[in-house]
């Protein structure tokens, strides 16, 4: 899964520090981040990938970039203010799903987490209570209103995903808003006031009209692409297997026999891990 980078280490401890040329620079604009082209793929740019003027001008490269976290000691910084000059043949603004395709797994995680933070900050420029400009906390990862002291922490929305089985068949589906044409599993956000297990049962009932039993926790993973933390579960069919698909959410839902499920790569998503867990018994 995307967060599994051992023996490398993600250090999320809050601190304030200046960037070094070899640190990573996240430039976030209108929901996209600036990535460096490398062959047919992308990499997260370093400070040294930009012009020498940008590197040597402290008021731009240091005062306007704030530290987020590090992986193996190499920091990730988010740029405030104007974007540095760049060669359009070497750089491109990309949506955050692009991070899922990066070959370097540390940059895949680092870029996705940094973009999660950048997106959260972009939504909290002004205080939701009094409308004043927010400031970054100097003691923790939070946005604080200097006027009314309203404090906002990063948004992490809980999501459940479940592999529902009926003997040697797995319930598989495709969400209408997923550009990947492959089938995956039933998932959804947890509602206020319900447990994770209750959310599993509700989502399955809402999306395909069946009941489940023996709901068991499988694993969890951060999912920066939707500002989420995903909890994975397994469950079994309880009663009638007839599917009544929620067509405004799903484009397809069906029972698939174990031998008809193709292999899924498990290096990014918990959905693939759950599918592979069932496919390999």
PDB file of C-alpha atoms in Angstrom:
ATOM      1  CA  UNK A   1       0.000   0.000   0.000  1.00  0.00           C
ATOM      2  CA  UNK A   2       1.071   3.577  -0.574  1.00  0.00           C
ATOM      3  CA  UNK A   3       2.290   4.180   2.996  1.00  0.00           C
ATOM      4  CA  UNK A   4       4.436   1.034   3.135  1.00  0.00           C
ATOM      5  CA  UNK A   5       7.918   2.389   2.378  1.00  0.00           C
ATOM      6  CA  UNK A   6      10.061   0.378   4.829  1.00  0.00           C
ATOM      7  CA  UNK A   7      13.013   0.559   5.375  1.00  0.00           C
ATOM      8  CA  UNK A   8      12.496   4.258   4.548  1.00  0.00           C
ATOM      9  CA  UNK A   9      10.875   6.394   7.233  1.00  0.00           C
ATOM     10  CA  UNK A  10       8.306   9.158   7.067  1.00  0.00           C
ATOM     11  CA  UNK A  11       8.844  11.696   9.878  1.00  0.00           C
ATOM     12  CA  UNK A  12       5.735  13.841  10.426  1.00  0.00           C
ATOM     13  CA  UNK A  13       6.934  15.621  13.576  1.00  0.00           C
ATOM     14  CA  UNK A  14       6.090  19.312  13.405  1.00  0.00           C
ATOM     15  CA  UNK A  15       9.034  21.693  13.197  1.00  0.00           C
ATOM     16  CA  UNK A  16      10.105  24.927  11.518  1.00  0.00           C
ATOM     17  CA  UNK A  17      13.298  24.796   9.458  1.00  0.00           C
ATOM     18  CA  UNK A  18      14.920  26.297   6.373  1.00  0.00           C
ATOM     19  CA  UNK A  19      15.158  24.336   3.104  1.00  0.00           C
ATOM     20  CA  UNK A  20      18.302  22.891   1.554  1.00  0.00           C
ATOM     21  CA  UNK A  21      18.963  22.593  -2.208  1.00  0.00           C
ATOM     22  CA  UNK A  22      18.352  18.827  -2.132  1.00  0.00           C
ATOM     23  CA  UNK A  23      14.959  19.141  -0.395  1.00  0.00           C
ATOM     24  CA  UNK A  24      11.699  18.733  -2.321  1.00  0.00           C
ATOM     25  CA  UNK A  25       9.584  21.726  -3.308  1.00  0.00           C
ATOM     26  CA  UNK A  26       5.811  21.409  -3.663  1.00  0.00           C
ATOM     27  CA  UNK A  27       4.244  24.106  -5.844  1.00  0.00           C
ATOM     28  CA  UNK A  28       0.442  23.901  -5.547  1.00  0.00           C
ATOM     29  CA  UNK A  29      -1.956  25.870  -7.741  1.00  0.00           C
ATOM     30  CA  UNK A  30      -5.668  25.390  -8.363  1.00  0.00           C
ATOM     31  CA  UNK A  31      -5.732  21.773  -7.249  1.00  0.00           C
ATOM     32  CA  UNK A  32      -2.612  20.718  -9.151  1.00  0.00           C
ATOM     33  CA  UNK A  33       1.081  20.397  -8.253  1.00  0.00           C
ATOM     34  CA  UNK A  34       4.144  21.062 -10.355  1.00  0.00           C
ATOM     35  CA  UNK A  35       6.031  17.861 -11.241  1.00  0.00           C
ATOM     36  CA  UNK A  36       9.235  17.357 -13.189  1.00  0.00           C
ATOM     37  CA  UNK A  37       9.101  15.215 -16.320  1.00  0.00           C
ATOM     38  CA  UNK A  38      11.453  12.249 -16.369  1.00  0.00           C
ATOM     39  CA  UNK A  39      11.052  10.082 -19.455  1.00  0.00           C
ATOM     40  CA  UNK A  40       7.485   8.794 -19.568  1.00  0.00           C
ATOM     41  CA  UNK A  41       6.979   9.422 -15.855  1.00  0.00           C
ATOM     42  CA  UNK A  42       7.250  12.254 -13.320  1.00  0.00           C
ATOM     43  CA  UNK A  43       9.287  12.987 -10.203  1.00  0.00           C
ATOM     44  CA  UNK A  44       8.848  15.493  -7.378  1.00  0.00           C
ATOM     45  CA  UNK A  45      11.133  18.501  -8.056  1.00  0.00           C
ATOM     46  CA  UNK A  46      13.960  19.528  -5.741  1.00  0.00           C
ATOM     47  CA  UNK A  47      14.924  23.122  -4.987  1.00  0.00           C
ATOM     48  CA  UNK A  48      18.004  22.664  -7.178  1.00  0.00           C
ATOM     49  CA  UNK A  49      15.806  21.846 -10.193  1.00  0.00           C
ATOM     50  CA  UNK A  50      14.879  25.516 -10.494  1.00  0.00           C
ATOM     51  CA  UNK A  51      17.007  28.486 -11.547  1.00  0.00           C
ATOM     52  CA  UNK A  52      20.106  29.502  -9.653  1.00  0.00           C
ATOM     53  CA  UNK A  53      18.497  32.882  -8.975  1.00  0.00           C
ATOM     54  CA  UNK A  54      15.631  31.113  -7.241  1.00  0.00           C
ATOM     55  CA  UNK A  55      18.049  29.068  -5.135  1.00  0.00           C
ATOM     56  CA  UNK A  56      20.187  31.986  -4.028  1.00  0.00           C
ATOM     57  CA  UNK A  57      17.389  34.460  -3.304  1.00  0.00           C
ATOM     58  CA  UNK A  58      16.568  33.743   0.333  1.00  0.00           C
ATOM     59  CA  UNK A  59      13.485  35.935   0.334  1.00  0.00           C
ATOM     60  CA  UNK A  60      11.930  33.659  -2.288  1.00  0.00           C
ATOM     61  CA  UNK A  61      13.374  30.197  -1.800  1.00  0.00           C
ATOM     62  CA  UNK A  62      13.483  30.195   1.998  1.00  0.00           C
ATOM     63  CA  UNK A  63      11.106  32.775   3.467  1.00  0.00           C
ATOM     64  CA  UNK A  64       8.299  31.709   1.123  1.00  0.00           C
ATOM     65  CA  UNK A  65       8.639  27.950   1.553  1.00  0.00           C
ATOM     66  CA  UNK A  66       7.562  26.240   4.766  1.00  0.00           C
ATOM     67  CA  UNK A  67       8.524  22.802   6.022  1.00  0.00           C
ATOM     68  CA  UNK A  68       5.968  19.977   6.020  1.00  0.00           C
ATOM     69  CA  UNK A  69       7.772  16.703   6.891  1.00  0.00           C
ATOM     70  CA  UNK A  70      10.688  14.569   5.742  1.00  0.00           C
ATOM     71  CA  UNK A  71      11.432  11.090   4.438  1.00  0.00           C
ATOM     72  CA  UNK A  72      14.850   9.781   5.464  1.00  0.00           C
ATOM     73  CA  UNK A  73      15.836  13.311   6.432  1.00  0.00           C
ATOM     74  CA  UNK A  74      15.035  14.899   3.072  1.00  0.00           C
ATOM     75  CA  UNK A  75      12.435  17.593   3.616  1.00  0.00           C
ATOM     76  CA  UNK A  76       9.257  18.404   1.738  1.00  0.00           C
ATOM     77  CA  UNK A  77       8.444  22.122   1.584  1.00  0.00           C
ATOM     78  CA  UNK A  78       5.325  23.901   0.357  1.00  0.00           C
ATOM     79  CA  UNK A  79       5.869  27.116  -1.610  1.00  0.00           C
ATOM     80  CA  UNK A  80       3.927  30.224  -0.648  1.00  0.00           C
ATOM     81  CA  UNK A  81       3.451  33.009  -3.134  1.00  0.00           C
ATOM     82  CA  UNK A  82       4.474  33.117  -6.756  1.00  0.00           C
ATOM     83  CA  UNK A  83       5.582  30.053  -8.688  1.00  0.00           C
ATOM     84  CA  UNK A  84       9.260  30.082  -9.720  1.00  0.00           C
ATOM     85  CA  UNK A  85      10.089  30.280 -13.413  1.00  0.00           C
ATOM     86  CA  UNK A  86      10.301  26.885 -15.085  1.00  0.00           C
ATOM     87  CA  UNK A  87      10.816  25.315 -18.488  1.00  0.00           C
ATOM     88  CA  UNK A  88       7.444  24.003 -19.687  1.00  0.00           C
ATOM     89  CA  UNK A  89       9.231  21.249 -21.604  1.00  0.00           C
ATOM     90  CA  UNK A  90      10.598  19.889 -18.310  1.00  0.00           C
ATOM     91  CA  UNK A  91       7.773  20.570 -15.842  1.00  0.00           C
ATOM     92  CA  UNK A  92       4.016  20.142 -15.796  1.00  0.00           C
ATOM     93  CA  UNK A  93       1.154  20.884 -13.399  1.00  0.00           C
ATOM     94  CA  UNK A  94      -0.580  17.561 -12.641  1.00  0.00           C
ATOM     95  CA  UNK A  95      -3.601  16.371 -10.678  1.00  0.00           C
ATOM     96  CA  UNK A  96      -2.902  14.518  -7.449  1.00  0.00           C
ATOM     97  CA  UNK A  97      -3.831  11.128  -8.948  1.00  0.00           C
ATOM     98  CA  UNK A  98      -0.564  11.372 -10.884  1.00  0.00           C
ATOM     99  CA  UNK A  99       1.293  10.592  -7.657  1.00  0.00           C
ATOM    100  CA  UNK A 100      -0.148   7.083  -7.756  1.00  0.00           C
ATOM    101  CA  UNK A 101       1.891   6.392 -10.898  1.00  0.00           C
ATOM    102  CA  UNK A 102       5.274   7.654  -9.694  1.00  0.00           C
ATOM    103  CA  UNK A 103       7.948   4.952  -9.839  1.00  0.00           C
ATOM    104  CA  UNK A 104       9.761   6.133  -6.708  1.00  0.00           C
ATOM    105  CA  UNK A 105       7.566   4.903  -3.849  1.00  0.00           C
ATOM    106  CA  UNK A 106       8.938   7.429  -1.342  1.00  0.00           C
ATOM    107  CA  UNK A 107       8.153  10.329  -3.677  1.00  0.00           C
ATOM    108  CA  UNK A 108       4.776   8.741  -4.382  1.00  0.00           C
ATOM    109  CA  UNK A 109       3.880   8.919  -0.688  1.00  0.00           C
ATOM    110  CA  UNK A 110       5.675  12.192   0.007  1.00  0.00           C
ATOM    111  CA  UNK A 111       4.092  14.038  -2.892  1.00  0.00           C
ATOM    112  CA  UNK A 112       0.604  12.744  -2.100  1.00  0.00           C
ATOM    113  CA  UNK A 113       0.831  13.669   1.596  1.00  0.00           C
ATOM    114  CA  UNK A 114       2.272  17.096   0.771  1.00  0.00           C
ATOM    115  CA  UNK A 115      -0.569  17.729  -1.667  1.00  0.00           C
ATOM    116  CA  UNK A 116      -3.071  16.682   1.002  1.00  0.00           C
ATOM    117  CA  UNK A 117      -1.646  19.364   3.307  1.00  0.00           C
ATOM    118  CA  UNK A 118      -1.519  21.941   0.505  1.00  0.00           C
ATOM    119  CA  UNK A 119      -5.167  21.322  -0.350  1.00  0.00           C
ATOM    120  CA  UNK A 120      -6.204  21.670   3.309  1.00  0.00           C
ATOM    121  CA  UNK A 121      -4.307  24.956   3.657  1.00  0.00           C
ATOM    122  CA  UNK A 122      -5.855  26.307   0.457  1.00  0.00           C
ATOM    123  CA  UNK A 123      -9.350  25.753   1.904  1.00  0.00           C
ATOM    124  CA  UNK A 124      -8.548  27.549   5.153  1.00  0.00           C
ATOM    125  CA  UNK A 125      -7.086  30.875   4.104  1.00  0.00           C
ATOM    126  CA  UNK A 126      -9.844  32.669   6.005  1.00  0.00           C
ATOM    127  CA  UNK A 127     -11.416  31.882   9.358  1.00  0.00           C
ATOM    128  CA  UNK A 128     -14.752  30.095   9.098  1.00  0.00           C
ATOM    129  CA  UNK A 129     -15.936  31.784  12.306  1.00  0.00           C
ATOM    130  CA  UNK A 130     -15.068  35.462  11.783  1.00  0.00           C
ATOM    131  CA  UNK A 131     -13.658  35.721   8.251  1.00  0.00           C
ATOM    132  CA  UNK A 132     -10.197  37.026   9.185  1.00  0.00           C
ATOM    133  CA  UNK A 133      -7.038  35.729   7.519  1.00  0.00           C
ATOM    134  CA  UNK A 134      -5.688  32.584   9.143  1.00  0.00           C
ATOM    135  CA  UNK A 135      -2.073  32.043  10.186  1.00  0.00           C
ATOM    136  CA  UNK A 136      -0.038  28.867  10.525  1.00  0.00           C
ATOM    137  CA  UNK A 137       0.506  27.744  14.089  1.00  0.00           C
ATOM    138  CA  UNK A 138       4.085  27.975  15.319  1.00  0.00           C
ATOM    139  CA  UNK A 139       3.727  24.958  17.627  1.00  0.00           C
ATOM    140  CA  UNK A 140       1.694  22.378  15.676  1.00  0.00           C
ATOM    141  CA  UNK A 141       0.213  21.607  12.265  1.00  0.00           C
ATOM    142  CA  UNK A 142      -2.831  23.838  12.392  1.00  0.00           C
ATOM    143  CA  UNK A 143      -4.286  27.048  10.995  1.00  0.00           C
ATOM    144  CA  UNK A 144      -5.114  29.623  13.682  1.00  0.00           C
ATOM    145  CA  UNK A 145      -7.191  32.792  13.507  1.00  0.00           C
ATOM    146  CA  UNK A 146      -5.265  35.617  15.221  1.00  0.00           C
ATOM    147  CA  UNK A 147      -8.551  37.428  15.907  1.00  0.00           C
ATOM    148  CA  UNK A 148     -10.889  34.832  17.460  1.00  0.00           C
ATOM    149  CA  UNK A 149      -8.343  32.002  18.017  1.00  0.00           C
ATOM    150  CA  UNK A 150     -10.369  29.518  15.971  1.00  0.00           C
ATOM    151  CA  UNK A 151      -8.017  26.587  15.308  1.00  0.00           C
ATOM    152  CA  UNK A 152      -8.393  24.264  12.310  1.00  0.00           C
ATOM    153  CA  UNK A 153      -6.508  20.974  11.982  1.00  0.00           C
ATOM    154  CA  UNK A 154      -5.910  18.988   8.767  1.00  0.00           C
ATOM    155  CA  UNK A 155      -9.029  17.366   7.398  1.00  0.00           C
ATOM    156  CA  UNK A 156      -8.883  13.569   7.518  1.00  0.00           C
ATOM    157  CA  UNK A 157     -12.198  11.973   6.526  1.00  0.00           C
ATOM    158  CA  UNK A 158     -12.869   8.355   7.577  1.00  0.00           C
ATOM    159  CA  UNK A 159     -13.757   5.950   4.766  1.00  0.00           C
ATOM    160  CA  UNK A 160     -14.649   2.259   4.806  1.00  0.00           C
ATOM    161  CA  UNK A 161     -14.065  -0.287   2.052  1.00  0.00           C
ATOM    162  CA  UNK A 162     -15.239  -3.893   2.148  1.00  0.00           C
ATOM    163  CA  UNK A 163     -14.642  -7.185   0.338  1.00  0.00           C
ATOM    164  CA  UNK A 164     -18.005  -8.965   0.491  1.00  0.00           C
ATOM    165  CA  UNK A 165     -17.897 -12.674  -0.315  1.00  0.00           C
ATOM    166  CA  UNK A 166     -20.516 -15.288  -1.092  1.00  0.00           C
ATOM    167  CA  UNK A 167     -18.647 -18.579  -1.039  1.00  0.00           C
ATOM    168  CA  UNK A 168     -16.160 -18.458  -3.921  1.00  0.00           C
ATOM    169  CA  UNK A 169     -17.611 -15.220  -5.341  1.00  0.00           C
ATOM    170  CA  UNK A 170     -16.588 -11.650  -4.568  1.00  0.00           C
ATOM    171  CA  UNK A 171     -18.790  -8.574  -4.855  1.00  0.00           C
ATOM    172  CA  UNK A 172     -17.049  -6.194  -7.252  1.00  0.00           C
ATOM    173  CA  UNK A 173     -18.121  -2.808  -8.559  1.00  0.00           C
ATOM    174  CA  UNK A 174     -17.087   0.258 -10.506  1.00  0.00           C
ATOM    175  CA  UNK A 175     -17.751   3.815  -9.325  1.00  0.00           C
ATOM    176  CA  UNK A 176     -18.949   6.270 -11.932  1.00  0.00           C
ATOM    177  CA  UNK A 177     -16.369   8.890 -10.910  1.00  0.00           C
ATOM    178  CA  UNK A 178     -13.392   6.509 -11.077  1.00  0.00           C
ATOM    179  CA  UNK A 179     -11.396   6.967 -14.311  1.00  0.00           C
ATOM    180  CA  UNK A 180      -9.804   3.532 -13.833  1.00  0.00           C
ATOM    181  CA  UNK A 181     -11.982   1.065 -15.770  1.00  0.00           C
ATOM    182  CA  UNK A 182     -11.124  -1.900 -13.508  1.00  0.00           C
ATOM    183  CA  UNK A 183     -13.595  -3.259 -10.970  1.00  0.00           C
ATOM    184  CA  UNK A 184     -12.942  -2.621  -7.304  1.00  0.00           C
ATOM    185  CA  UNK A 185     -14.958  -2.844  -4.077  1.00  0.00           C
ATOM    186  CA  UNK A 186     -17.801  -1.099  -2.266  1.00  0.00           C
ATOM    187  CA  UNK A 187     -16.611   1.914  -0.275  1.00  0.00           C
ATOM    188  CA  UNK A 188     -17.879   5.150   1.190  1.00  0.00           C
ATOM    189  CA  UNK A 189     -17.479   7.874   3.804  1.00  0.00           C
ATOM    190  CA  UNK A 190     -18.455   7.272   7.416  1.00  0.00           C
ATOM    191  CA  UNK A 191     -21.458   9.282   8.581  1.00  0.00           C
ATOM    192  CA  UNK A 192     -21.638  11.285  11.802  1.00  0.00           C
ATOM    193  CA  UNK A 193     -22.661   9.090  14.733  1.00  0.00           C
ATOM    194  CA  UNK A 194     -21.964   5.655  13.240  1.00  0.00           C
ATOM    195  CA  UNK A 195     -19.212   3.111  13.832  1.00  0.00           C
ATOM    196  CA  UNK A 196     -16.951   1.829  11.071  1.00  0.00           C
ATOM    197  CA  UNK A 197     -18.820  -1.496  11.049  1.00  0.00           C
ATOM    198  CA  UNK A 198     -22.177   0.253  10.809  1.00  0.00           C
ATOM    199  CA  UNK A 199     -20.822   2.291   7.898  1.00  0.00           C
ATOM    200  CA  UNK A 200     -19.815  -0.928   6.112  1.00  0.00           C
ATOM    201  CA  UNK A 201     -23.288  -2.423   6.449  1.00  0.00           C
ATOM    202  CA  UNK A 202     -24.991   0.822   5.401  1.00  0.00           C
ATOM    203  CA  UNK A 203     -22.788   1.431   2.340  1.00  0.00           C
ATOM    204  CA  UNK A 204     -23.300  -2.112   1.029  1.00  0.00           C
ATOM    205  CA  UNK A 205     -27.050  -1.874   1.558  1.00  0.00           C
ATOM    206  CA  UNK A 206     -27.267   1.551  -0.102  1.00  0.00           C
ATOM    207  CA  UNK A 207     -25.102   0.776  -3.121  1.00  0.00           C
ATOM    208  CA  UNK A 208     -26.107  -2.811  -3.985  1.00  0.00           C
ATOM    209  CA  UNK A 209     -29.135  -3.572  -1.800  1.00  0.00           C
ATOM    210  CA  UNK A 210     -27.780  -6.621   0.065  1.00  0.00           C
ATOM    211  CA  UNK A 211     -27.156  -7.390   3.724  1.00  0.00           C
ATOM    212  CA  UNK A 212     -23.830  -8.534   5.179  1.00  0.00           C
ATOM    213  CA  UNK A 213     -22.653 -10.364   8.303  1.00  0.00           C
ATOM    214  CA  UNK A 214     -19.371 -11.315   9.982  1.00  0.00           C
ATOM    215  CA  UNK A 215     -17.830  -7.885   9.363  1.00  0.00           C
ATOM    216  CA  UNK A 216     -14.129  -8.104  10.256  1.00  0.00           C
ATOM    217  CA  UNK A 217     -11.378  -5.497  10.246  1.00  0.00           C
ATOM    218  CA  UNK A 218      -8.599  -6.110   7.689  1.00  0.00           C
ATOM    219  CA  UNK A 219      -6.209  -3.112   7.644  1.00  0.00           C
ATOM    220  CA  UNK A 220      -6.100   0.663   7.183  1.00  0.00           C
ATOM    221  CA  UNK A 221      -4.225   3.134   5.031  1.00  0.00           C
ATOM    222  CA  UNK A 222      -3.940   6.893   4.528  1.00  0.00           C
ATOM    223  CA  UNK A 223      -5.484   8.033   1.255  1.00  0.00           C
ATOM    224  CA  UNK A 224      -4.319  11.602   0.596  1.00  0.00           C
ATOM    225  CA  UNK A 225      -6.105  11.732  -2.777  1.00  0.00           C
ATOM    226  CA  UNK A 226      -9.461  12.312  -1.038  1.00  0.00           C
ATOM    227  CA  UNK A 227      -8.149  13.672   2.301  1.00  0.00           C
ATOM    228  CA  UNK A 228      -9.082  10.328   3.838  1.00  0.00           C
ATOM    229  CA  UNK A 229      -8.136   7.486   6.143  1.00  0.00           C
ATOM    230  CA  UNK A 230      -9.491   4.213   4.733  1.00  0.00           C
ATOM    231  CA  UNK A 231     -10.399   1.274   6.976  1.00  0.00           C
ATOM    232  CA  UNK A 232     -10.666  -2.025   5.122  1.00  0.00           C
ATOM    233  CA  UNK A 233     -13.001  -4.854   6.087  1.00  0.00           C
ATOM    234  CA  UNK A 234     -14.125  -8.281   4.949  1.00  0.00           C
ATOM    235  CA  UNK A 235     -17.731  -9.447   5.225  1.00  0.00           C
ATOM    236  CA  UNK A 236     -20.034 -12.245   4.081  1.00  0.00           C
ATOM    237  CA  UNK A 237     -23.372 -12.164   2.301  1.00  0.00           C
ATOM    238  CA  UNK A 238     -26.357 -12.412   4.640  1.00  0.00           C
ATOM    239  CA  UNK A 239     -29.423 -13.609   2.763  1.00  0.00           C
ATOM    240  CA  UNK A 240     -30.543 -12.813  -0.792  1.00  0.00           C
ATOM    241  CA  UNK A 241     -27.603 -12.233  -3.198  1.00  0.00           C
ATOM    242  CA  UNK A 242     -29.696 -10.259  -5.713  1.00  0.00           C
ATOM    243  CA  UNK A 243     -27.995  -6.945  -6.512  1.00  0.00           C
ATOM    244  CA  UNK A 244     -30.037  -3.743  -6.708  1.00  0.00           C
ATOM    245  CA  UNK A 245     -27.438  -1.274  -7.923  1.00  0.00           C
ATOM    246  CA  UNK A 246     -27.430   2.402  -6.951  1.00  0.00           C
ATOM    247  CA  UNK A 247     -27.041   3.734 -10.472  1.00  0.00           C
ATOM    248  CA  UNK A 248     -26.130   7.302  -9.551  1.00  0.00           C
ATOM    249  CA  UNK A 249     -23.069   5.941  -7.689  1.00  0.00           C
ATOM    250  CA  UNK A 250     -22.085   2.826  -9.634  1.00  0.00           C
ATOM    251  CA  UNK A 251     -21.773   1.960 -13.301  1.00  0.00           C
ATOM    252  CA  UNK A 252     -21.431  -1.769 -12.562  1.00  0.00           C
ATOM    253  CA  UNK A 253     -21.849  -4.225  -9.674  1.00  0.00           C
ATOM    254  CA  UNK A 254     -21.715  -8.009  -9.875  1.00  0.00           C
ATOM    255  CA  UNK A 255     -20.556 -11.219  -8.204  1.00  0.00           C
ATOM    256  CA  UNK A 256     -17.266 -12.464  -9.683  1.00  0.00           C
ATOM    257  CA  UNK A 257     -15.960 -16.010  -9.232  1.00  0.00           C
ATOM    258  CA  UNK A 258     -12.531 -16.305  -7.634  1.00  0.00           C
ATOM    259  CA  UNK A 259     -10.982 -17.904 -10.738  1.00  0.00           C
ATOM    260  CA  UNK A 260     -12.265 -15.045 -12.926  1.00  0.00           C
ATOM    261  CA  UNK A 261     -10.568 -12.291 -10.910  1.00  0.00           C
ATOM    262  CA  UNK A 262      -7.317 -11.089 -12.525  1.00  0.00           C
ATOM    263  CA  UNK A 263      -4.255 -10.223 -10.402  1.00  0.00           C
ATOM    264  CA  UNK A 264      -4.191  -6.762  -8.834  1.00  0.00           C
ATOM    265  CA  UNK A 265      -1.091  -4.733  -7.959  1.00  0.00           C
ATOM    266  CA  UNK A 266      -1.010  -4.147  -4.196  1.00  0.00           C
ATOM    267  CA  UNK A 267       1.652  -1.435  -3.930  1.00  0.00           C
ATOM    268  CA  UNK A 268      -0.801   1.487  -3.815  1.00  0.00           C
ATOM    269  CA  UNK A 269      -4.332   0.760  -2.604  1.00  0.00           C
ATOM    270  CA  UNK A 270      -5.972  -1.263   0.140  1.00  0.00           C
ATOM    271  CA  UNK A 271      -8.735  -2.148  -2.334  1.00  0.00           C
ATOM    272  CA  UNK A 272      -6.256  -4.177  -4.373  1.00  0.00           C
ATOM    273  CA  UNK A 273      -4.939  -5.822  -1.199  1.00  0.00           C
ATOM    274  CA  UNK A 274      -8.431  -6.923  -0.205  1.00  0.00           C
ATOM    275  CA  UNK A 275      -9.102  -8.297  -3.688  1.00  0.00           C
ATOM    276  CA  UNK A 276      -5.802 -10.181  -3.742  1.00  0.00           C
ATOM    277  CA  UNK A 277      -6.491 -11.537  -0.259  1.00  0.00           C
ATOM    278  CA  UNK A 278      -9.713 -13.090  -1.552  1.00  0.00           C
ATOM    279  CA  UNK A 279      -8.259 -14.211  -4.897  1.00  0.00           C
ATOM    280  CA  UNK A 280      -5.389 -16.042  -3.183  1.00  0.00           C
ATOM    281  CA  UNK A 281      -7.674 -17.453  -0.484  1.00  0.00           C
TER     282      UNK A 281
END
